[in-house]
mmCIF file of C-alpha atoms and ligand atoms in Angstrom:
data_model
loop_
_atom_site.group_PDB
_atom_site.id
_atom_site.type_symbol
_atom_site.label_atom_id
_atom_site.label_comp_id
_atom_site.label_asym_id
_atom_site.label_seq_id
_atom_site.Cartn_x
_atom_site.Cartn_y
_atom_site.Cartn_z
ATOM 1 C CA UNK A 1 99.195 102.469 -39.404
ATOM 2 C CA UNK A 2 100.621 99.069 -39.433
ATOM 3 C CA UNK A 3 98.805 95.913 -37.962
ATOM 4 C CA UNK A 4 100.247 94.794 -35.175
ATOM 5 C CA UNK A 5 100.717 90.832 -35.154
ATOM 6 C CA UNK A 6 97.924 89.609 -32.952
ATOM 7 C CA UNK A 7 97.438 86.454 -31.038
ATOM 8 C CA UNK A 8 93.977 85.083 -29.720
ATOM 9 C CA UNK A 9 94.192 82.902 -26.693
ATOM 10 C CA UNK A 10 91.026 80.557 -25.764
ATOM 11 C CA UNK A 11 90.712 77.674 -23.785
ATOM 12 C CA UNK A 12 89.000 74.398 -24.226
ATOM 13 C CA UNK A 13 87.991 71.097 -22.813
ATOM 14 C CA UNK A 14 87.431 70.854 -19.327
ATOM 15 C CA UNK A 15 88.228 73.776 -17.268
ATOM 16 C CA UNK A 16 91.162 73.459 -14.588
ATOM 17 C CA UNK A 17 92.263 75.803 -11.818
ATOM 18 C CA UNK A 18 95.463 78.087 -13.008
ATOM 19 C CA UNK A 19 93.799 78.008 -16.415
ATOM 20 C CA UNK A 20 92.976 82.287 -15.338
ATOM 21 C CA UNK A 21 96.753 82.451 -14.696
ATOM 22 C CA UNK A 22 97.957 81.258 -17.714
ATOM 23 C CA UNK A 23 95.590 83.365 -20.088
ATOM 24 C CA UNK A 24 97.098 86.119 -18.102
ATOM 25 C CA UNK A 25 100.551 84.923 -18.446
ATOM 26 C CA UNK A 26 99.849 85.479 -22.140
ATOM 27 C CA UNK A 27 98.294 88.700 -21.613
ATOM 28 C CA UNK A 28 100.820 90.643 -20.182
ATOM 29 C CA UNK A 29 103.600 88.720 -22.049
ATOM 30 C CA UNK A 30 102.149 89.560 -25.418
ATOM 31 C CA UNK A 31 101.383 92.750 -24.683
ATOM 32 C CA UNK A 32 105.482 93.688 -23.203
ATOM 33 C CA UNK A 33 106.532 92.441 -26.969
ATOM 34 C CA UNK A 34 103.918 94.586 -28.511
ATOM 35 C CA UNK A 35 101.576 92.027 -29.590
ATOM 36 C CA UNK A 36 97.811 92.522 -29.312
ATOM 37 C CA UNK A 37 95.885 89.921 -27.963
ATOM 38 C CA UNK A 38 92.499 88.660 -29.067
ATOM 39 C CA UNK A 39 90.613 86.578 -26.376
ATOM 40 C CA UNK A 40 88.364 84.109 -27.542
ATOM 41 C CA UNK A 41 85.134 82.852 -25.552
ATOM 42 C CA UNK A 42 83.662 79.328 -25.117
ATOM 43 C CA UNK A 43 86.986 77.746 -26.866
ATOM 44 C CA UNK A 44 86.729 76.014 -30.220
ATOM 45 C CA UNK A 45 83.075 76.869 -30.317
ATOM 46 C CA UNK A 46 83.673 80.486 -29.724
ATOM 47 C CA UNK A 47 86.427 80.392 -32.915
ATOM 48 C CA UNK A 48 83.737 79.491 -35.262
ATOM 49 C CA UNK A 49 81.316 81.825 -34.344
ATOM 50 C CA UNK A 50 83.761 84.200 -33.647
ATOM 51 C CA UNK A 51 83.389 85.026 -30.237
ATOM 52 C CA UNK A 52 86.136 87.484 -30.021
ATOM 53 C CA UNK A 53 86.945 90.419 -27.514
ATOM 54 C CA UNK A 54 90.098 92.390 -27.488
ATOM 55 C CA UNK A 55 92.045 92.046 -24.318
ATOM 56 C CA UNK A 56 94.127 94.434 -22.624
ATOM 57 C CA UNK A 57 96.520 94.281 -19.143
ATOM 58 C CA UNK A 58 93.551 95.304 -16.972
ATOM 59 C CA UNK A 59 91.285 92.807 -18.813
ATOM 60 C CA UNK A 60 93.304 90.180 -16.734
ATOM 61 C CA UNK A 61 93.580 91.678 -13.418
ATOM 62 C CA UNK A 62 92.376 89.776 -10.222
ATOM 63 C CA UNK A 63 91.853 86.782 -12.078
ATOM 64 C CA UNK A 64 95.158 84.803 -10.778
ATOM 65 C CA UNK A 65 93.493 83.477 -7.806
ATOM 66 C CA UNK A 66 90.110 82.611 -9.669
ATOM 67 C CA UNK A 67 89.628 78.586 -10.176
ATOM 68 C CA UNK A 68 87.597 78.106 -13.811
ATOM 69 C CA UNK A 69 88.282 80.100 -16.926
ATOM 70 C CA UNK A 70 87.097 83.553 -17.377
ATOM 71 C CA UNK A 71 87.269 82.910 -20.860
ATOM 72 C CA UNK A 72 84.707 80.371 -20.514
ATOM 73 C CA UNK A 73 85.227 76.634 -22.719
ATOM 74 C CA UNK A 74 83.464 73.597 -24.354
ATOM 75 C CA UNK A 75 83.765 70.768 -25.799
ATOM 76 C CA UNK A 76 83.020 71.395 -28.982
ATOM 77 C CA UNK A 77 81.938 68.678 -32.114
ATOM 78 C CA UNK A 78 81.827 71.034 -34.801
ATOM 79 C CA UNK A 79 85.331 71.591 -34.540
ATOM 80 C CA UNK A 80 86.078 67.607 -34.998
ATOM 81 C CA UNK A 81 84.964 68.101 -38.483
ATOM 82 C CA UNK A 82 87.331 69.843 -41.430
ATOM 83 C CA UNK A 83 84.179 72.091 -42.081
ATOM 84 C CA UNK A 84 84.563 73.387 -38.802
ATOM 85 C CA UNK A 85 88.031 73.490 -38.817
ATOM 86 C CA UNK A 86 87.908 75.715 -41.831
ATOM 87 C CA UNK A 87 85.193 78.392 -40.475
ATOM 88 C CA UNK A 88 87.473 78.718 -37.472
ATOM 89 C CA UNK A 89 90.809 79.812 -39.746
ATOM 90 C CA UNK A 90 88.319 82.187 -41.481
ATOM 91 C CA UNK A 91 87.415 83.856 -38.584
ATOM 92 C CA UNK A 92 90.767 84.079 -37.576
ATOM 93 C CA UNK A 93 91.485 85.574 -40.694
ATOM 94 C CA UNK A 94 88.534 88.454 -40.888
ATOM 95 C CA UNK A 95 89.631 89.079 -37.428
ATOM 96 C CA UNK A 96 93.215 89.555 -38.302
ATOM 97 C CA UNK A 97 94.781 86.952 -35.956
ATOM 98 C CA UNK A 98 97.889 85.881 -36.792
ATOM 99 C CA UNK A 99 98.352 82.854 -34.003
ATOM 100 C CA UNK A 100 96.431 81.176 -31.698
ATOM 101 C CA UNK A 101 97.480 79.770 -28.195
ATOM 102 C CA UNK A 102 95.555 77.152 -26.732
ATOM 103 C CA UNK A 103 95.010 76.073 -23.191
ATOM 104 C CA UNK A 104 93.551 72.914 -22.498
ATOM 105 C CA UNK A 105 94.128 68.824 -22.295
ATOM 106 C CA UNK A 106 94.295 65.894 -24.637
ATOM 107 C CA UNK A 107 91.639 66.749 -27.109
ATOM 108 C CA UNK A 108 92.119 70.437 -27.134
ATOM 109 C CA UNK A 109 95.779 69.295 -28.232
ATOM 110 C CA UNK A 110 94.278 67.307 -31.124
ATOM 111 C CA UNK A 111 92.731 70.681 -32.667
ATOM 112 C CA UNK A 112 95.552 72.382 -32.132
ATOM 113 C CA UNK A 113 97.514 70.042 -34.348
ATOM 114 C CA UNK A 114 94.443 70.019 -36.882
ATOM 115 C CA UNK A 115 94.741 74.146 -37.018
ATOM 116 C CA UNK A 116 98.830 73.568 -37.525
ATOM 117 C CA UNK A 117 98.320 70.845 -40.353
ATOM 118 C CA UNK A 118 95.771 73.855 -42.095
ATOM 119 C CA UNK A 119 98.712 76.599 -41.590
ATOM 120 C CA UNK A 120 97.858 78.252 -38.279
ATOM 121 C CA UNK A 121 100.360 79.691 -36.321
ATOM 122 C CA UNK A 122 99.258 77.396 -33.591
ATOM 123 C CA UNK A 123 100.830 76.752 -29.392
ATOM 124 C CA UNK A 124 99.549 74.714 -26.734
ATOM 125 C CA UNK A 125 99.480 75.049 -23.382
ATOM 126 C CA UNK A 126 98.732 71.988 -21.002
ATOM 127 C CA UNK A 127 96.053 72.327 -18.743
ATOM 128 C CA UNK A 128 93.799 69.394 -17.159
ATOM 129 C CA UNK A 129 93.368 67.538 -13.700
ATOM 130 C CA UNK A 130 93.589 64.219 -15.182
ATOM 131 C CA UNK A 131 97.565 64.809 -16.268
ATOM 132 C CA UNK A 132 97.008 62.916 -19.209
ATOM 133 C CA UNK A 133 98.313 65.112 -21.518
ATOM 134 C CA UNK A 134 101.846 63.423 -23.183
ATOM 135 C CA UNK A 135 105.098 65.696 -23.232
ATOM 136 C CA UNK A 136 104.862 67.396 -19.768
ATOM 137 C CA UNK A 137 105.751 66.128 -16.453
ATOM 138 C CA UNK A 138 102.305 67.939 -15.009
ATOM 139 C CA UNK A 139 99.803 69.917 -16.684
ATOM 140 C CA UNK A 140 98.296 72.840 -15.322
ATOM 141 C CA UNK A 141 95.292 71.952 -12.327
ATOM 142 C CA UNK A 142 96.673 69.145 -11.727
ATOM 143 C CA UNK A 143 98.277 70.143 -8.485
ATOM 144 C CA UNK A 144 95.277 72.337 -7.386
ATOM 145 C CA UNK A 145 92.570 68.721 -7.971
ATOM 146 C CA UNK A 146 95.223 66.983 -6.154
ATOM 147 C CA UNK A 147 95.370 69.132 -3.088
ATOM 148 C CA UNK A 148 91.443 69.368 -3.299
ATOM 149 C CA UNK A 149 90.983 65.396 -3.174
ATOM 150 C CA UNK A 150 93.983 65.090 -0.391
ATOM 151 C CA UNK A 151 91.447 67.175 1.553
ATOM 152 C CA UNK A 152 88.313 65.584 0.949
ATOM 153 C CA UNK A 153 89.826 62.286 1.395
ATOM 154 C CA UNK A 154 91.302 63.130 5.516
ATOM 155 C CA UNK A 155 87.995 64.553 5.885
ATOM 156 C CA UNK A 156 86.416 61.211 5.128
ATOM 157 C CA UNK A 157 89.000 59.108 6.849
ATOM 158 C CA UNK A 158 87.892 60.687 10.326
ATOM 159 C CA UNK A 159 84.337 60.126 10.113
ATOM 160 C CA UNK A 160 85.263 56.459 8.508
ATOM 161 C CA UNK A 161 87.544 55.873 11.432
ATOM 162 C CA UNK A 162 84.889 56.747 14.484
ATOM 163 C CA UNK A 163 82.140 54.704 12.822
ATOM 164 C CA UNK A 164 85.200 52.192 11.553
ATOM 165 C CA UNK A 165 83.492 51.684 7.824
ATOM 166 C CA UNK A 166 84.983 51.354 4.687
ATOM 167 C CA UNK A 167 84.656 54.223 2.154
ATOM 168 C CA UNK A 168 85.087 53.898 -1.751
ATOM 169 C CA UNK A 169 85.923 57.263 -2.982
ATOM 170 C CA UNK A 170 85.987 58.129 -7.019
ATOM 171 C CA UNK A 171 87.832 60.203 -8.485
ATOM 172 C CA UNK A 172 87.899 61.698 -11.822
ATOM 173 C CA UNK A 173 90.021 60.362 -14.930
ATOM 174 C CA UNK A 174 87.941 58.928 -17.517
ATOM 175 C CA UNK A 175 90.293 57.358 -19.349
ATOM 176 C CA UNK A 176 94.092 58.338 -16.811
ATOM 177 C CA UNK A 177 94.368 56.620 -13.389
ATOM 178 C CA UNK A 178 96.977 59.413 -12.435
ATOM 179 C CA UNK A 179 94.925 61.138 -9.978
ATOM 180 C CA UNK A 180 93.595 57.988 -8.283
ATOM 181 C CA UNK A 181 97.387 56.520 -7.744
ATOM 182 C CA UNK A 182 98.545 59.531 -6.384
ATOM 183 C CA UNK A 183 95.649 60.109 -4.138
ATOM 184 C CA UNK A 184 96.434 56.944 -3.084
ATOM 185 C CA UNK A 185 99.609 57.755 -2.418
ATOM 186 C CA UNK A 186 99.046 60.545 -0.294
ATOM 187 C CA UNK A 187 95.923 59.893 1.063
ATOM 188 C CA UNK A 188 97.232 56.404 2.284
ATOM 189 C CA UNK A 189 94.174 54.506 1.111
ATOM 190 C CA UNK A 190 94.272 50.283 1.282
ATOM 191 C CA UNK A 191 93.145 49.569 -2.457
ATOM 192 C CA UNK A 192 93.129 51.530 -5.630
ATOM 193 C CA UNK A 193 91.067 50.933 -9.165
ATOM 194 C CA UNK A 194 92.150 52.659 -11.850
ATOM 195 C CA UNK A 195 91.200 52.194 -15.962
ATOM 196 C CA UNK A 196 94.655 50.449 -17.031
ATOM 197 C CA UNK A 197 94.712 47.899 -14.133
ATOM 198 C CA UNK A 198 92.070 45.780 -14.206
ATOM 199 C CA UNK A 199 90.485 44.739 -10.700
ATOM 200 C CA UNK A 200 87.710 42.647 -9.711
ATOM 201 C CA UNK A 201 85.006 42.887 -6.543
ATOM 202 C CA UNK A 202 86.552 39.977 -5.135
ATOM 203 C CA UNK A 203 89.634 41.470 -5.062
ATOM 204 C CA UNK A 204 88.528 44.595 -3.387
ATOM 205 C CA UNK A 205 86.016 42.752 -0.471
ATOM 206 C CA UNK A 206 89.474 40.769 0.293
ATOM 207 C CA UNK A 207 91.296 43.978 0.689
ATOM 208 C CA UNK A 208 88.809 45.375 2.459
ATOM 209 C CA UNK A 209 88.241 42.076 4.598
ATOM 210 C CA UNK A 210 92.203 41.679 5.433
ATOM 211 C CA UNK A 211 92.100 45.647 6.424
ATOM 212 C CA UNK A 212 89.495 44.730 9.535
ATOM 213 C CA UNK A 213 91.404 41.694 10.744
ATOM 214 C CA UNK A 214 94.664 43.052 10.488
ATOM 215 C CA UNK A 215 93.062 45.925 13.321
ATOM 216 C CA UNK A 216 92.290 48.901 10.974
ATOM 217 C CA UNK A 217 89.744 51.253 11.755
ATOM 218 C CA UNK A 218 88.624 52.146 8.741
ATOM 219 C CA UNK A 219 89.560 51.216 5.155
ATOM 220 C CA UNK A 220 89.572 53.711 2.025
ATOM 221 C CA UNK A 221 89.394 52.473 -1.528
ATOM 222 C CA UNK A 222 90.009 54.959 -4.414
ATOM 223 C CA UNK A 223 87.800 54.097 -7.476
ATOM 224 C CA UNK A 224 89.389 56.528 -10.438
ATOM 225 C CA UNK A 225 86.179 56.890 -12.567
ATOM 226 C CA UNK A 226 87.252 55.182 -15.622
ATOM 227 C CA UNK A 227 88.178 51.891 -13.897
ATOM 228 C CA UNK A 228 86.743 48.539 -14.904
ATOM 229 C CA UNK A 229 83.978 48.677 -11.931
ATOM 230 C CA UNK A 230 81.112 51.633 -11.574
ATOM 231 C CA UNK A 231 81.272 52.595 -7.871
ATOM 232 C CA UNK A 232 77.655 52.490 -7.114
ATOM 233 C CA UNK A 233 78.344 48.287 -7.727
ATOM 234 C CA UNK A 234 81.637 48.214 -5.825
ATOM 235 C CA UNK A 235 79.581 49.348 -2.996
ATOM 236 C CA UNK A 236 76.809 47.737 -3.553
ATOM 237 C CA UNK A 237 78.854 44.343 -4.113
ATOM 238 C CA UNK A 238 81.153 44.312 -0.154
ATOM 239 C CA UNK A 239 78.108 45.948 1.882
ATOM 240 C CA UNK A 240 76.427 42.987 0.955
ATOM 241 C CA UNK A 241 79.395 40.674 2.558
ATOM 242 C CA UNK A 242 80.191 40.415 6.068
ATOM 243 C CA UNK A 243 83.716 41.918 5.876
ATOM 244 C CA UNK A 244 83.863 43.894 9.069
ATOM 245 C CA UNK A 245 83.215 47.313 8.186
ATOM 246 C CA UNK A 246 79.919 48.365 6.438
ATOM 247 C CA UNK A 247 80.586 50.574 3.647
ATOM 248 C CA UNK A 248 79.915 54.259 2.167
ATOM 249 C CA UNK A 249 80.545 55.483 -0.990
ATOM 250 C CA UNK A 250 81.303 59.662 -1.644
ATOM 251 C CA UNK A 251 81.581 60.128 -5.783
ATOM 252 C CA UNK A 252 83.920 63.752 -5.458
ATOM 253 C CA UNK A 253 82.494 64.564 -9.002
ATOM 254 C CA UNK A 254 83.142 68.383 -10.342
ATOM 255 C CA UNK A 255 84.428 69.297 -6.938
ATOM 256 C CA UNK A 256 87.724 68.417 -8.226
ATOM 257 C CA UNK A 257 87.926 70.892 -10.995
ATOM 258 C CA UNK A 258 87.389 73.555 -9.230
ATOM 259 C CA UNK A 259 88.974 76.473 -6.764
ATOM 260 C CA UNK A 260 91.528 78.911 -5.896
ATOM 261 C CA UNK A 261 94.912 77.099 -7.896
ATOM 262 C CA UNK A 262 97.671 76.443 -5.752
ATOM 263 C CA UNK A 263 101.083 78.127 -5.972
ATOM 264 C CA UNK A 264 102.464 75.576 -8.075
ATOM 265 C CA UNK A 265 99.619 76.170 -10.340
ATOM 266 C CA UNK A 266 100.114 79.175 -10.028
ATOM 267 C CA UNK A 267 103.188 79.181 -10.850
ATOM 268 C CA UNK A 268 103.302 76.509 -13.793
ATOM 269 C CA UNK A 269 100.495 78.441 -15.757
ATOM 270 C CA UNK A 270 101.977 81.139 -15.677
ATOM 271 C CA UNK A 271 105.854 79.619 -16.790
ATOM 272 C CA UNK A 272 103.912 78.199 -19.516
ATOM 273 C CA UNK A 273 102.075 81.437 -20.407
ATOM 274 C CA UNK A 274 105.165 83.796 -20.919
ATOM 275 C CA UNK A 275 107.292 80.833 -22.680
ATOM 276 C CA UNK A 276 104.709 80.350 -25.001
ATOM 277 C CA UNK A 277 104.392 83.883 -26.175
ATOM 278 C CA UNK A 278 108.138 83.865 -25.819
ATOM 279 C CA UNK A 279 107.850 80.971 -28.697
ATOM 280 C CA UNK A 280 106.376 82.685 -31.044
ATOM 281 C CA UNK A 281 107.692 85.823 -30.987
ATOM 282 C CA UNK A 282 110.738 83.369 -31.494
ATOM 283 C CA UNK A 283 109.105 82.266 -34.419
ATOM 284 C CA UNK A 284 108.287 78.877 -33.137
ATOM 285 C CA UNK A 285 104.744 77.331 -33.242
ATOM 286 C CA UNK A 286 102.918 73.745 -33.826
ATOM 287 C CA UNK A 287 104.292 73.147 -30.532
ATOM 288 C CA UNK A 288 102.949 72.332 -26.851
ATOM 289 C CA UNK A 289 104.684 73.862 -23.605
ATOM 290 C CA UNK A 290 105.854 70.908 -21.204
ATOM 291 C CA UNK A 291 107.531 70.574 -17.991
ATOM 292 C CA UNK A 292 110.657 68.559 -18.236
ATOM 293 C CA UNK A 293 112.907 68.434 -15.611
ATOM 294 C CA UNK A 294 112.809 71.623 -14.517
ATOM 295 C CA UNK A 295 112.581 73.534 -17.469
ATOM 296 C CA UNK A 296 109.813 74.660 -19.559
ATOM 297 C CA UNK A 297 110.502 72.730 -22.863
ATOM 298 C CA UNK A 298 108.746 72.762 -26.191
ATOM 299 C CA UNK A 299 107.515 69.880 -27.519
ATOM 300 C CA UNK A 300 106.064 68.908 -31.081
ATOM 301 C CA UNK A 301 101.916 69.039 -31.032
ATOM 302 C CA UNK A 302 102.342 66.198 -33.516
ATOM 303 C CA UNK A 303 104.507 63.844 -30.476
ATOM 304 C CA UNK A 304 101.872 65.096 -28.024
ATOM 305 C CA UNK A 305 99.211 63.730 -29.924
ATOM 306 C CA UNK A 306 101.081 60.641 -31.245
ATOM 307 C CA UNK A 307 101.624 59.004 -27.859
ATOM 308 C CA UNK A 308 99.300 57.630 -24.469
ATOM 309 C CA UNK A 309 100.668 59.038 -21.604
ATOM 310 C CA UNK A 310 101.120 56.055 -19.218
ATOM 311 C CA UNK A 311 100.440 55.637 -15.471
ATOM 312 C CA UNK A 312 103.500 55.377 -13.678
ATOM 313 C CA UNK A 313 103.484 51.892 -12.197
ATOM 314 C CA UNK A 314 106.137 52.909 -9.725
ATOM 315 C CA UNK A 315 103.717 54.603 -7.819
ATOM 316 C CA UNK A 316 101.146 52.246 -8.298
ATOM 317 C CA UNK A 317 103.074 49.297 -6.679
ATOM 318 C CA UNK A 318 103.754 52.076 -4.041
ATOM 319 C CA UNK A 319 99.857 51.957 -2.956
ATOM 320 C CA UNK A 320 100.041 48.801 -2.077
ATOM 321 C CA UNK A 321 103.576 48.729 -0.313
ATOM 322 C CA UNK A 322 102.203 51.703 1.788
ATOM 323 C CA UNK A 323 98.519 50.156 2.116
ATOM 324 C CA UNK A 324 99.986 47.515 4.930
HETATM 325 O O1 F6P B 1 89.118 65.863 -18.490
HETATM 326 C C1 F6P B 1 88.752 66.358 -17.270
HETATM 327 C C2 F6P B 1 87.535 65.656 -16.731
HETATM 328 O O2 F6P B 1 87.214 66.256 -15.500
HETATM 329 C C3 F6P B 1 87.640 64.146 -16.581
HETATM 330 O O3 F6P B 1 88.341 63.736 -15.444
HETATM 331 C C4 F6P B 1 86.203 63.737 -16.566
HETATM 332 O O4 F6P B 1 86.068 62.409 -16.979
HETATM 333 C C5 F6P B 1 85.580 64.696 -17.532
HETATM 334 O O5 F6P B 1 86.426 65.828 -17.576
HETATM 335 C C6 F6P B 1 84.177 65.124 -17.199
HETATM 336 O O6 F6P B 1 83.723 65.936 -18.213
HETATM 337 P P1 F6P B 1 82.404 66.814 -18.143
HETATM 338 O O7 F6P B 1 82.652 67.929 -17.192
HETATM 339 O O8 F6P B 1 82.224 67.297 -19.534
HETATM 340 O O9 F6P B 1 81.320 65.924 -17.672
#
């Protein structure tokens, strides 16, 4: 009988909804071009103990709709090192896997490159709220943590607005102010902090202060996580001053991750999935799938990794435009 070339999928970092979608995308792609698939559990962790299962069309079914990854993922230091890099290829190996496609963000991109560099067959697939990731208009999630903080946020507008407080809302992005502009954006908040704008207290009471006298009701200040000032001493700092409005603080946390993906998660993932299988079947690989324009393109893992995706300061001079 002859071996069948076999792909493992896993995914890795932190999880994002339409991360199910796209591991089905792959699925059911690989499987139409006779491939067999390998899934792998708990992402680069699960490749060095090889955590393996075979997967099969049914394997995937009724997961579109499911937020998370049924393939479950980490963040894994073992995999950082070369040692760990090299127990993962010879698992791959004993298991017969011939590629590897990889769903997850910034870092998950990194190893992907590593595994490349050592010889794997090796494709990435985008997927993270923060939209960090360099060579794709929008990574998978993104849309879904987007829609999730839009919500939150006009719930906390109302009950700002009857009690007329401020409210400084974070929102996640460790190191990317992308969701933070945006929500800003659509949310229509009066100030926004994000990590590669630097912004003092001062600066925020005075928004805050010219909101009230200019006959607000309430005003909402989006504090992306990774911004020069901790939220708990934002707050802390303007409640203290007479500015108007007394303030509250809501921290939106692991909310954001999760969830049902949205149709153009939906969607996206599972572009991504079928191009990427598409790819290698093609004979490509040590590449990431990226939105540009509006075409799935491929994109070297070695660019992705090479270069900071950069807020788009466009839309962070709209925030303030809009904030009047
Ligand atoms: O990368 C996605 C992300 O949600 C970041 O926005 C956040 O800083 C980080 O992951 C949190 O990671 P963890 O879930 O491991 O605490």
């Amino acid at each position: 009988m002859v071996n069948k070339f076999t792909v493992g999928v896993l995914t890795s970092g932190g999880d994002a909804p339409g991360m199910n979608a796209a591991i089905r995308a792959v699925v059911r792609t690989a499987l139409t071009n006779n491939l067999q698939v390998i899934g792998i559990q708990n992402g680069y962790e699960g490749l060095i103990n090889g955590e393996f299962h075979p997967m099969d069309a049914r394997s995937v079914g009724g997961i579109l709709q499911r937020g998370g990854t049924i393939l479950l993922t980490s963040r894994s230091k073992r995999f950082q090192e070369p040692a760990g890099q090299r127990d993962a290829i010879r698992k791959m190996n004993e298991a017969g896997m011939d590629a590897l496609i990889v769903i997850g963000g910034e870092g998950s991109m990194n190893g992907a490159y590593a595994l490349s560099q050592k010889g794997v067959k090796v494709i990435g697939i985008p997927g993270s709220i923060d939209n960090d990731i360099w060579g794709t208009n929008i990574a998978i999630g993104t849309d879904t943590a987007m829609n999730t903080i839009m919500e939150a946020v006009d719930k906390l507008r109302d009950t700002a607005s009857s009690h007329q407080r401020a409210f400084v809302i974070e929102t996640m992005g460790r190191n990317s102010g992308y969701l933070a502009v945006m929500a800003g954006i659509v949310c229509g908040a009066e100030m926004v902090l994000i990590p590669e704008v630097p912004v003092t207290g001062e600066e925020v009471a005075a928004a805050v202060e010219d909101a009230y006298q200019r006959g607000k009701t309430h005003a909402i200040i989006i504090n992306a996580e990774g911004s020069a000032i901790r939220t708990t001493d934002l707050v802390e700092k303007i409640d203290t001053l007479d500015l108007g409005f007394k303030t509250r603080m809501t921290i939106l946390g692991h909310i954001q991750r999760g969830g049902s993906p949205t149709a153009y998660d939906r969607l996206l993932a599972s572009r991504m999935g079928v191009k990427a299988v598409e790819a290698l079947v093609e004979g490509q690989h040590g590449v990431m799938t990226g939105l540009k324009g509006k075409g799935v393109d491929f994109i070297p893992l070695l660019d992705v990794i090479s270069n900071k995706r950069k807020v788009n300061m466009e839309y962070y001079h709209m925030t303030k435009v809009l904030a009047r």
